[in-house]
Amino acid sequence: IVYVPQVGRNFEYVDMDMLRCPSKQNFHHDWPRNKWNIPEPPSSKERIIAKPGDLDIIIVPGLAFDSNGRRLGQGKGYYDRFLAKMSS
């Protein structure tokens, strides 16, 4: 089972969920693109959101890390908040 990130619609909350993808191969080719040309799950599809314990591995993007392995950058902390939410 594969989940993909989807940033919340309200950018003030800077939230993110992981949505379960259909089992069909290349499912993302049919998805609409956002302003950065990144495919996102269509809002018309059923939304199955990951809960704590659903994900066995999470691949997190990162360009730089400190000596303790924490991610560095100028993002809005979507993944950091998501990881905290999933571990609570």
Coordinates of N, CA, C and O in Angstrom, one line a residue:
I1 N 0.9 -1.2 0.0 CA 0.0 0.0 0.0 C 0.9 1.2 0.0 O 1.8 1.3 0.8
V2 N 0.6 2.2 -0.8 CA 1.4 3.4 -1.0 C 0.5 4.6 -0.6 O -0.7 4.7 -0.9
Y3 N 1.1 5.5 0.2 CA 0.4 6.8 0.6 C 1.3 7.9 0.0 O 2.5 7.8 -0.1
V4 N 0.6 9.0 -0.4 CA 1.3 10.2 -0.9 C 0.9 11.4 -0.1 O -0.2 11.5 0.5
P5 N 1.8 12.4 0.0 CA 1.5 13.6 0.8 C 0.5 14.5 0.1 O 0.6 14.6 -1.1
Q6 N -0.3 15.1 0.8 CA -1.2 16.2 0.3 C -1.2 17.3 1.4 O -1.6 17.1 2.5
V7 N -0.8 18.5 0.9 CA -0.8 19.6 1.8 C -2.3 20.1 2.0 O -3.1 20.0 1.0
G8 N -2.6 20.5 3.2 CA -3.9 21.0 3.5 C -4.3 22.1 2.6 O -3.5 22.9 2.1
R9 N -5.6 22.3 2.5 CA -6.1 23.4 1.6 C -6.0 24.7 2.3 O -6.0 25.8 1.6
N10 N -5.9 24.8 3.6 CA -5.8 26.0 4.3 C -4.3 26.2 4.7 O -3.8 25.6 5.6
F11 N -3.6 27.1 4.0 CA -2.1 27.2 4.1 C -1.8 27.8 5.5 O -0.6 27.7 5.9
E12 N -2.7 28.5 6.2 CA -2.4 29.1 7.5 C -2.1 28.0 8.5 O -1.3 28.2 9.4
Y13 N -2.7 26.8 8.3 CA -2.5 25.7 9.3 C -1.2 24.9 8.9 O -0.7 24.2 9.8
V14 N -0.7 25.1 7.8 CA 0.5 24.4 7.3 C 0.5 22.9 7.7 O 1.3 22.4 8.4
D15 N -0.6 22.3 7.3 CA -0.8 20.8 7.7 C -0.6 20.0 6.4 O -0.7 20.4 5.3
M16 N -0.4 18.7 6.7 CA -0.2 17.7 5.6 C -0.8 16.4 6.1 O -0.6 16.0 7.2
D17 N -1.3 15.7 5.2 CA -1.8 14.3 5.4 C -1.2 13.4 4.4 O -0.7 13.8 3.3
M18 N -1.2 12.1 4.7 CA -0.8 11.1 3.7 C -2.1 10.4 3.2 O -2.8 9.9 4.1
L19 N -2.3 10.4 1.9 CA -3.5 9.8 1.4 C -3.1 8.5 0.7 O -2.1 8.4 0.0
R20 N -4.0 7.5 0.9 CA -3.8 6.2 0.3 C -4.0 6.3 -1.2 O -5.0 6.9 -1.6
C21 N -3.2 5.6 -1.9 CA -3.3 5.6 -3.4 C -4.0 4.4 -3.9 O -3.9 3.3 -3.2
P22 N -4.6 4.5 -5.0 CA -5.2 3.3 -5.6 C -4.0 2.3 -6.0 O -2.9 2.7 -6.2
S23 N -4.4 1.0 -6.1 CA -3.4 0.0 -6.4 C -3.0 0.0 -7.9 O -2.0 -0.6 -8.2
K24 N -3.7 0.7 -8.7 CA -3.4 0.8 -10.1 C -2.0 1.4 -10.4 O -1.7 2.4 -9.8
Q25 N -1.2 0.7 -11.2 CA 0.1 1.3 -11.6 C 0.0 2.6 -12.3 O -1.0 2.9 -13.0
N26 N 0.9 3.5 -12.0 CA 1.0 4.8 -12.7 C -0.3 5.6 -12.4 O -0.7 6.4 -13.3
F27 N -0.9 5.5 -11.2 CA -2.1 6.2 -10.9 C -1.9 7.7 -11.0 O -2.9 8.4 -11.3
H28 N -0.7 8.2 -10.7 CA -0.5 9.6 -10.7 C -0.6 10.3 -12.0 O -0.7 11.5 -12.1
H29 N -0.5 9.5 -13.1 CA -0.5 10.1 -14.5 C -1.8 10.8 -14.7 O -1.9 11.7 -15.5
D30 N -2.9 10.3 -14.1 CA -4.2 10.9 -14.3 C -4.6 12.0 -13.3 O -5.6 12.6 -13.4
W31 N -3.7 12.3 -12.4 CA -4.0 13.3 -11.4 C -3.8 14.7 -11.9 O -2.9 15.0 -12.7
P32 N -4.5 15.7 -11.4 CA -4.3 17.1 -11.8 C -2.9 17.6 -11.2 O -2.5 17.1 -10.2
R33 N -2.4 18.6 -11.8 CA -1.1 19.1 -11.4 C -1.3 20.4 -10.6 O -2.1 21.2 -11.0
N34 N -0.5 20.6 -9.6 CA -0.6 21.9 -8.9 C 0.3 23.0 -9.6 O 0.8 22.7 -10.6
K35 N 0.4 24.1 -8.9 CA 1.2 25.2 -9.6 C 2.6 24.9 -9.7 O 3.3 25.6 -10.5
W36 N 3.2 23.9 -9.1 CA 4.6 23.5 -9.2 C 4.7 22.3 -10.1 O 5.7 21.7 -10.2
N37 N 3.6 21.9 -10.8 CA 3.5 20.8 -11.7 C 3.7 19.5 -11.0 O 4.2 18.5 -11.6
I38 N 3.3 19.4 -9.8 CA 3.4 18.2 -9.0 C 2.0 17.5 -9.0 O 1.0 18.2 -8.7
P39 N 1.9 16.3 -9.4 CA 0.5 15.6 -9.4 C 0.0 15.5 -8.0 O 0.7 15.1 -7.0
E40 N -1.3 15.8 -7.8 CA -1.9 15.7 -6.5 C -3.2 14.8 -6.7 O -3.9 14.9 -7.7
P41 N -3.6 14.1 -5.6 CA -4.8 13.3 -5.7 C -6.0 14.2 -6.0 O -6.1 15.3 -5.4
P42 N -6.9 13.8 -6.9 CA -8.0 14.6 -7.1 C -9.0 14.7 -5.9 O -9.1 13.7 -5.2
S43 N -9.6 15.8 -5.7 CA -10.4 16.0 -4.5 C -11.7 15.2 -4.7 O -12.4 15.0 -3.7
S44 N -12.0 14.8 -5.9 CA -13.3 14.0 -6.1 C -13.2 12.6 -5.7 O -14.2 11.9 -5.6
K45 N -12.0 12.1 -5.5 CA -11.8 10.7 -5.1 C -11.9 10.5 -3.6 O -11.8 11.4 -2.8
E46 N -12.2 9.2 -3.2 CA -12.3 8.9 -1.8 C -11.0 9.2 -1.1 O -9.9 8.8 -1.6
R47 N -11.0 9.8 0.0 CA -9.8 10.1 0.7 C -9.6 9.2 1.9 O -10.4 9.2 2.9
I48 N -8.6 8.3 1.9 CA -8.3 7.5 3.0 C -7.0 8.0 3.6 O -5.9 8.0 2.9
I49 N -7.1 8.6 4.7 CA -5.9 9.3 5.3 C -5.2 8.4 6.3 O -5.9 7.7 7.1
A50 N -3.9 8.4 6.2 CA -3.1 7.5 7.1 C -3.2 8.0 8.6 O -3.3 9.1 8.9
K51 N -3.3 7.0 9.5 CA -3.4 7.2 10.9 C -2.1 6.6 11.5 O -1.4 5.9 10.9
P52 N -1.8 7.1 12.7 CA -0.6 6.5 13.4 C -0.6 5.0 13.4 O -1.7 4.4 13.7
G53 N 0.5 4.4 12.9 CA 0.5 2.9 12.9 C 0.3 2.4 11.5 O 0.6 1.2 11.2
D54 N -0.2 3.2 10.5 CA -0.5 2.8 9.2 C 0.7 2.7 8.3 O 0.8 1.9 7.4
L55 N 1.7 3.5 8.6 CA 2.9 3.6 7.7 C 4.1 2.9 8.3 O 4.5 3.1 9.5
D56 N 4.7 2.0 7.5 CA 5.9 1.3 8.0 C 7.2 2.1 7.7 O 8.2 1.9 8.4
I57 N 7.2 2.9 6.6 CA 8.4 3.7 6.3 C 7.9 5.0 5.6 O 6.9 5.0 4.9
I58 N 8.6 6.0 6.0 CA 8.3 7.4 5.4 C 9.5 7.9 4.8 O 10.6 8.0 5.4
I59 N 9.5 8.2 3.5 CA 10.6 8.8 2.8 C 10.4 10.3 2.8 O 9.4 10.8 2.3
V60 N 11.3 11.0 3.5 CA 11.2 12.5 3.7 C 12.3 13.2 2.8 O 13.5 12.8 2.9
P61 N 11.9 14.2 2.0 CA 12.9 14.9 1.3 C 13.8 15.7 2.2 O 13.3 16.2 3.2
G62 N 15.0 15.9 1.8 CA 16.0 16.7 2.6 C 17.2 17.1 1.7 O 17.7 16.3 1.0
L63 N 17.6 18.3 1.9 CA 18.8 18.7 1.2 C 20.0 18.8 2.1 O 21.2 18.6 1.7
A64 N 19.8 19.2 3.4 CA 20.9 19.4 4.4 C 20.4 18.9 5.7 O 19.2 19.0 6.1
F65 N 21.4 18.4 6.5 CA 21.1 17.9 7.9 C 22.1 18.4 8.9 O 23.3 18.6 8.5
D66 N 21.7 18.6 10.1 CA 22.7 19.0 11.1 C 23.4 17.7 11.7 O 23.1 16.6 11.2
S67 N 24.3 18.0 12.6 CA 25.1 16.8 13.1 C 24.3 15.8 13.9 O 24.7 14.7 14.1
N68 N 23.1 16.1 14.3 CA 22.2 15.2 14.9 C 21.2 14.5 14.0 O 20.3 13.8 14.4
G69 N 21.3 14.8 12.7 CA 20.5 14.2 11.7 C 19.1 14.9 11.5 O 18.3 14.4 10.8
R70 N 19.0 16.1 12.1 CA 17.7 16.8 11.9 C 17.8 17.6 10.5 O 18.9 18.1 10.1
R71 N 16.7 17.7 9.9 CA 16.6 18.3 8.6 C 16.8 19.8 8.7 O 16.3 20.4 9.7
L72 N 17.5 20.4 7.8 CA 17.7 21.9 7.7 C 17.0 22.4 6.5 O 16.9 21.7 5.5
G73 N 16.6 23.6 6.5 CA 16.0 24.2 5.3 C 15.1 25.3 5.6 O 15.0 25.8 6.8
Q74 N 14.5 25.8 4.5 CA 13.6 27.0 4.7 C 12.2 26.7 4.3 O 11.4 27.5 3.9
G75 N 11.8 25.4 4.5 CA 10.4 25.0 4.2 C 9.5 25.5 5.3 O 9.9 26.1 6.2
K76 N 8.3 25.0 5.2 CA 7.3 25.4 6.2 C 7.1 24.4 7.3 O 6.3 24.5 8.2
G77 N 7.9 23.3 7.3 CA 7.8 22.3 8.3 C 6.7 21.3 8.2 O 6.3 20.7 9.2
Y78 N 6.2 21.1 7.0 CA 5.1 20.2 6.7 C 5.4 18.8 7.2 O 4.7 18.2 8.0
Y79 N 6.6 18.2 6.8 CA 7.0 16.9 7.2 C 7.3 16.8 8.7 O 7.0 15.8 9.4
D80 N 7.9 17.8 9.3 CA 8.2 17.8 10.7 C 6.9 17.7 11.5 O 6.9 17.0 12.5
R81 N 5.9 18.5 11.2 CA 4.7 18.5 11.9 C 3.9 17.1 11.7 O 3.4 16.6 12.6
F82 N 4.0 16.6 10.4 CA 3.4 15.4 10.1 C 4.0 14.2 11.0 O 3.3 13.4 11.5
L83 N 5.3 14.2 11.0 CA 6.0 13.1 11.7 C 5.7 13.2 13.2 O 5.5 12.2 13.9
A84 N 5.6 14.4 13.8 CA 5.2 14.6 15.2 C 3.8 14.1 15.4 O 3.5 13.4 16.4
K85 N 2.9 14.4 14.5 CA 1.5 14.0 14.6 C 1.4 12.4 14.5 O 0.6 11.8 15.3
M86 N 2.2 11.8 13.7 CA 2.1 10.4 13.5 C 2.8 9.6 14.7 O 2.5 8.4 14.9
S87 N 3.7 10.3 15.4 CA 4.3 9.6 16.5 C 3.6 9.8 17.9 O 4.0 9.3 18.9
S88 N 2.6 10.7 17.9 CA 1.9 10.9 19.1 C 0.8 10.0 19.4 O 0.4 9.2 18.6

